[in-house]
Short mmCIF file of C-alpha atoms in Angstrom, two decimals:
data_model
loop_
_atom_site.label_atom_id
_atom_site.label_comp_id
_atom_site.label_asym_id
_atom_site.label_seq_id
_atom_site.Cartn_x
_atom_site.Cartn_y
_atom_site.Cartn_z
CA UNK W 1 -13.91 10.59 -15.65
CA UNK W 2 -16.22 7.63 -15.32
CA UNK W 3 -15.64 5.79 -12.05
CA UNK W 4 -15.42 2.46 -14.24
CA UNK W 5 -12.74 3.70 -16.94
CA UNK W 6 -10.28 5.20 -13.42
CA UNK W 7 -10.31 2.21 -11.71
CA UNK W 8 -10.18 0.10 -15.23
CA UNK W 9 -7.08 2.74 -15.61
CA UNK W 10 -5.81 2.57 -11.63
CA UNK W 11 -5.57 -1.11 -11.41
CA UNK W 12 -3.95 -1.83 -15.06
CA UNK W 13 -1.29 0.31 -13.32
CA UNK W 14 -0.88 -0.22 -10.30
CA UNK W 15 -1.95 -3.71 -9.92
CA UNK W 16 -1.56 -5.19 -13.49
CA UNK W 17 1.76 -4.02 -14.67
CA UNK W 18 3.87 -5.68 -11.68
CA UNK W 19 1.97 -8.79 -11.74
CA UNK W 20 2.75 -8.88 -15.95
CA UNK W 21 6.16 -8.52 -14.86
CA UNK W 22 5.88 -11.43 -11.98
CA UNK W 23 4.70 -13.62 -14.72
CA UNK W 24 6.95 -12.83 -17.67
CA UNK W 25 9.75 -14.28 -15.53
CA UNK W 26 10.62 -18.00 -15.14
CA UNK W 27 10.22 -18.29 -11.51
CA UNK W 28 9.11 -21.83 -9.86
CA UNK W 29 6.28 -21.97 -8.02
CA UNK W 30 5.64 -25.05 -5.83
CA UNK W 31 2.21 -24.10 -5.52
CA UNK W 32 -1.10 -23.02 -6.99
CA UNK W 33 -2.06 -21.34 -3.51
CA UNK W 34 1.50 -19.87 -3.49
CA UNK W 35 1.66 -18.73 -6.94
CA UNK W 36 -1.94 -16.61 -5.94
CA UNK W 37 -0.40 -15.25 -2.72
CA UNK W 38 2.59 -13.65 -4.82
CA UNK W 39 0.85 -12.45 -7.40
CA UNK W 40 -2.22 -10.64 -4.88
CA UNK W 41 0.81 -9.41 -2.99
CA UNK W 42 2.67 -8.15 -5.76
CA UNK W 43 -0.98 -6.61 -7.36
CA UNK W 44 -1.84 -4.85 -3.56
CA UNK W 45 1.69 -3.61 -2.96
CA UNK W 46 1.10 -1.54 -6.45
CA UNK W 47 -2.76 -0.05 -5.26
CA UNK W 48 -1.26 0.82 -1.63
CA UNK W 49 1.52 3.03 -3.63
CA UNK W 50 -0.95 4.38 -6.03
CA UNK W 51 -2.84 5.82 -3.32
CA UNK W 52 -0.30 8.61 -3.17
CA UNK W 53 -2.16 9.97 -6.37
CA UNK W 54 -5.69 9.68 -4.89
CA UNK W 55 -4.56 11.39 -1.87
CA UNK W 56 -6.30 14.91 -1.37
CA UNK W 57 -2.28 15.77 -0.50
CA UNK W 58 -1.62 16.32 -3.89
CA UNK W 59 -4.93 17.70 -5.63
CA UNK W 60 -3.63 18.53 -9.00
CA UNK W 61 -3.81 14.76 -9.70
CA UNK W 62 -7.13 14.40 -8.86
CA UNK W 63 -8.10 17.51 -11.12
CA UNK W 64 -10.46 15.14 -13.08
CA UNK W 65 -12.15 14.63 -10.11
CA UNK W 66 -14.05 15.78 -7.36
CA UNK W 67 -12.24 15.60 -4.07
CA UNK W 68 -14.58 14.18 -2.84
CA UNK W 69 -14.92 11.09 -5.11
CA UNK W 70 -11.09 10.88 -5.06
CA UNK W 71 -10.86 10.78 -1.62
CA UNK W 72 -13.74 8.03 -1.73
CA UNK W 73 -11.67 5.30 -3.87
CA UNK W 74 -8.78 6.29 -1.97
CA UNK W 75 -10.53 4.99 1.39
CA UNK W 76 -12.58 2.14 -0.35
CA UNK W 77 -9.08 0.95 -2.44
CA UNK W 78 -6.59 1.65 1.07
CA UNK W 79 -9.35 -0.65 3.23
CA UNK W 80 -9.27 -3.37 1.14
CA UNK W 81 -5.65 -3.57 0.08
CA UNK W 82 -3.92 -2.58 3.41
CA UNK W 83 -6.32 -5.20 5.19
CA UNK W 84 -4.87 -7.87 2.63
CA UNK W 85 -1.20 -7.04 3.09
CA UNK W 86 -1.72 -7.02 7.00
CA UNK W 87 -2.56 -10.35 6.32
CA UNK W 88 0.45 -11.11 3.77
CA UNK W 89 2.90 -12.22 6.36
CA UNK W 90 0.02 -14.83 7.65
CA UNK W 91 -0.26 -15.89 4.29
CA UNK W 92 3.36 -16.18 3.24
CA UNK W 93 3.81 -18.65 6.44
CA UNK W 94 0.65 -20.46 5.84
CA UNK W 95 1.75 -22.02 2.72
CA UNK W 96 4.38 -23.89 5.13
CA UNK W 97 1.72 -26.23 6.04
CA UNK W 98 1.86 -27.74 2.58
CA UNK W 99 5.30 -28.64 3.03
CA UNK W 100 6.40 -31.96 4.37
CA UNK W 101 8.07 -32.17 7.19
CA UNK W 102 7.98 -28.09 7.64
CA UNK W 103 7.47 -26.64 11.19
CA UNK W 104 5.45 -23.63 10.57
CA UNK W 105 6.41 -22.24 14.39
CA UNK W 106 10.09 -22.81 12.81
CA UNK W 107 9.56 -20.72 10.25
CA UNK W 108 7.53 -17.83 12.19
CA UNK W 109 10.32 -17.53 14.51
CA UNK W 110 12.79 -17.48 11.47
CA UNK W 111 10.81 -14.86 10.06
CA UNK W 112 10.71 -12.88 12.29
CA UNK W 113 13.99 -12.86 13.46
CA UNK W 114 15.96 -12.98 10.71
CA UNK W 115 17.80 -9.81 9.23
CA UNK W 116 16.84 -9.54 5.66
CA UNK W 117 13.28 -9.44 7.67
CA UNK W 118 13.43 -6.23 9.42
CA UNK W 119 12.20 -3.85 6.61
CA UNK W 120 9.12 -6.02 6.41
CA UNK W 121 8.37 -6.33 10.09
CA UNK W 122 9.13 -2.19 9.78
CA UNK W 123 6.45 -1.93 7.03
CA UNK W 124 4.13 -4.23 8.72
CA UNK W 125 3.90 -2.19 11.93
CA UNK W 126 3.70 1.31 10.09
CA UNK W 127 0.44 -0.35 7.89
CA UNK W 128 -1.09 -1.04 11.08
CA UNK W 129 -0.35 1.86 12.42
CA UNK W 130 -2.38 3.99 9.41
CA UNK W 131 -4.51 1.22 9.40
CA UNK W 132 -5.88 1.95 12.69
CA UNK W 133 -5.50 5.75 12.66
CA UNK W 134 -7.69 5.41 9.02
CA UNK W 135 -10.12 3.88 11.03
CA UNK W 136 -10.37 6.40 14.28
CA UNK W 137 -9.46 9.56 11.78
CA UNK W 138 -12.41 11.72 12.92
CA UNK W 139 -11.09 11.68 16.56
CA UNK W 140 -8.25 13.78 15.09
CA UNK W 141 -7.80 17.42 14.06
CA UNK W 142 -7.86 17.78 9.95
CA UNK W 143 -4.14 19.11 10.14
CA UNK W 144 -2.67 16.67 12.92
CA UNK W 145 -4.67 13.54 10.94
CA UNK W 146 -2.78 14.58 7.66
CA UNK W 147 0.47 15.11 9.19
CA UNK W 148 0.62 11.61 11.00
CA UNK W 149 -0.78 9.98 8.09
CA UNK W 150 1.56 11.22 5.63
CA UNK W 151 4.69 10.43 7.90
CA UNK W 152 3.36 7.03 8.27
CA UNK W 153 2.61 7.01 4.61
CA UNK W 154 5.97 8.22 3.45
CA UNK W 155 7.88 5.61 5.97
CA UNK W 156 6.18 2.53 4.73
CA UNK W 157 6.98 3.17 1.34
CA UNK W 158 10.37 3.80 1.68
CA UNK W 159 10.82 0.27 3.93
CA UNK W 160 8.12 -1.79 1.94
CA UNK W 161 9.88 -0.96 -1.47
CA UNK W 162 12.95 -1.98 0.10
CA UNK W 163 11.96 -5.35 1.53
CA UNK W 164 10.34 -6.12 -1.97
CA UNK W 165 13.47 -5.34 -3.84
CA UNK W 166 15.49 -6.50 -1.31
CA UNK W 167 13.66 -10.24 -0.74
CA UNK W 168 11.09 -10.20 -2.94
CA UNK W 169 11.11 -14.02 -5.23
CA UNK W 170 9.84 -11.82 -8.38
CA UNK W 171 12.35 -8.71 -7.76
CA UNK W 172 14.68 -8.53 -11.60
CA UNK W 173 16.30 -5.68 -12.39
CA UNK W 174 12.81 -4.77 -14.23
CA UNK W 175 10.37 -5.24 -11.49
CA UNK W 176 12.72 -3.47 -9.36
CA UNK W 177 13.20 -0.25 -11.42
CA UNK W 178 9.37 -0.33 -11.58
CA UNK W 179 8.61 -0.33 -7.72
CA UNK W 180 11.74 2.33 -7.21
CA UNK W 181 9.57 4.68 -9.93
CA UNK W 182 6.47 3.59 -8.15
CA UNK W 183 7.44 4.39 -4.83
CA UNK W 184 9.83 7.24 -5.82
CA UNK W 185 7.08 8.84 -7.75
CA UNK W 186 4.70 8.42 -4.94
CA UNK W 187 7.02 9.94 -2.15
CA UNK W 188 7.62 13.36 -4.50
CA UNK W 189 3.97 14.02 -4.83
CA UNK W 190 4.02 13.73 -0.88
CA UNK W 191 6.43 16.00 -0.14
CA UNK W 192 5.23 18.24 -3.10
CA UNK W 193 1.80 18.80 -1.22
CA UNK W 194 3.31 19.26 1.97
CA UNK W 195 6.05 21.93 0.76
CA UNK W 196 4.07 24.29 0.67
CA UNK W 197 1.46 23.09 2.83
CA UNK W 198 -2.21 24.26 1.64
CA UNK W 199 -4.49 26.08 3.56
CA UNK W 200 -7.29 24.09 4.84
CA UNK W 201 -9.49 24.58 7.25
CA UNK W 202 -9.30 22.65 10.61
CA UNK W 203 -13.19 21.23 10.89
CA UNK W 204 -12.55 19.05 7.54
CA UNK W 205 -12.69 15.55 7.40
CA UNK W 206 -10.01 13.30 5.69
CA UNK W 207 -12.99 12.47 2.70
CA UNK W 208 -13.73 16.52 1.33
CA UNK W 209 -16.63 17.80 1.33
CA UNK W 210 -18.91 14.90 1.45
CA UNK W 211 -18.92 14.28 5.11
CA UNK W 212 -19.70 10.89 4.46
CA UNK W 213 -19.42 8.65 7.24
CA UNK W 214 -16.41 5.78 7.28
#
């Protein structure tokens, strides 16, 4: 499969579909900035869920492509989408500066203390751990990294999807069904990969056989 075709199909499914579903809703948006943040957040979250299908953890999904190519896309998309979603809370708070008589500090305190935000905070912390672990993965044995990365990713998929469905501005029935299907199939693929766990040489690194530097 050509890289351009693969990237187009991948982006269309995991980033394009949620953005189109959001565009089809009559949701009032006060600022162009706010609209862009919301749409890019939907796209970024979708791309992160799509990473489950790019991972060596479920090899059959990568059959048309070599592991090295698949994991290279997994790494690049993961870094880009992951880092964007890490600043997602900051971007959401920053829009408050555009609202007259709005105190950003008060909004931040309200954000981190609201019970509705608990799932989002947990998902954000999990994402921090996932990204940080990815940067230092070569300091771990392959099986150790694989296990920790898989557990953190599974938990992130659960809490982040719960967060998006619960308080997302565009979380109507159709959008919720899409996220449940995307997260559900991602988690199932992860579980199928771990039970049973394939025998893998302990000296292999996360990118596959290429030994490409991070």
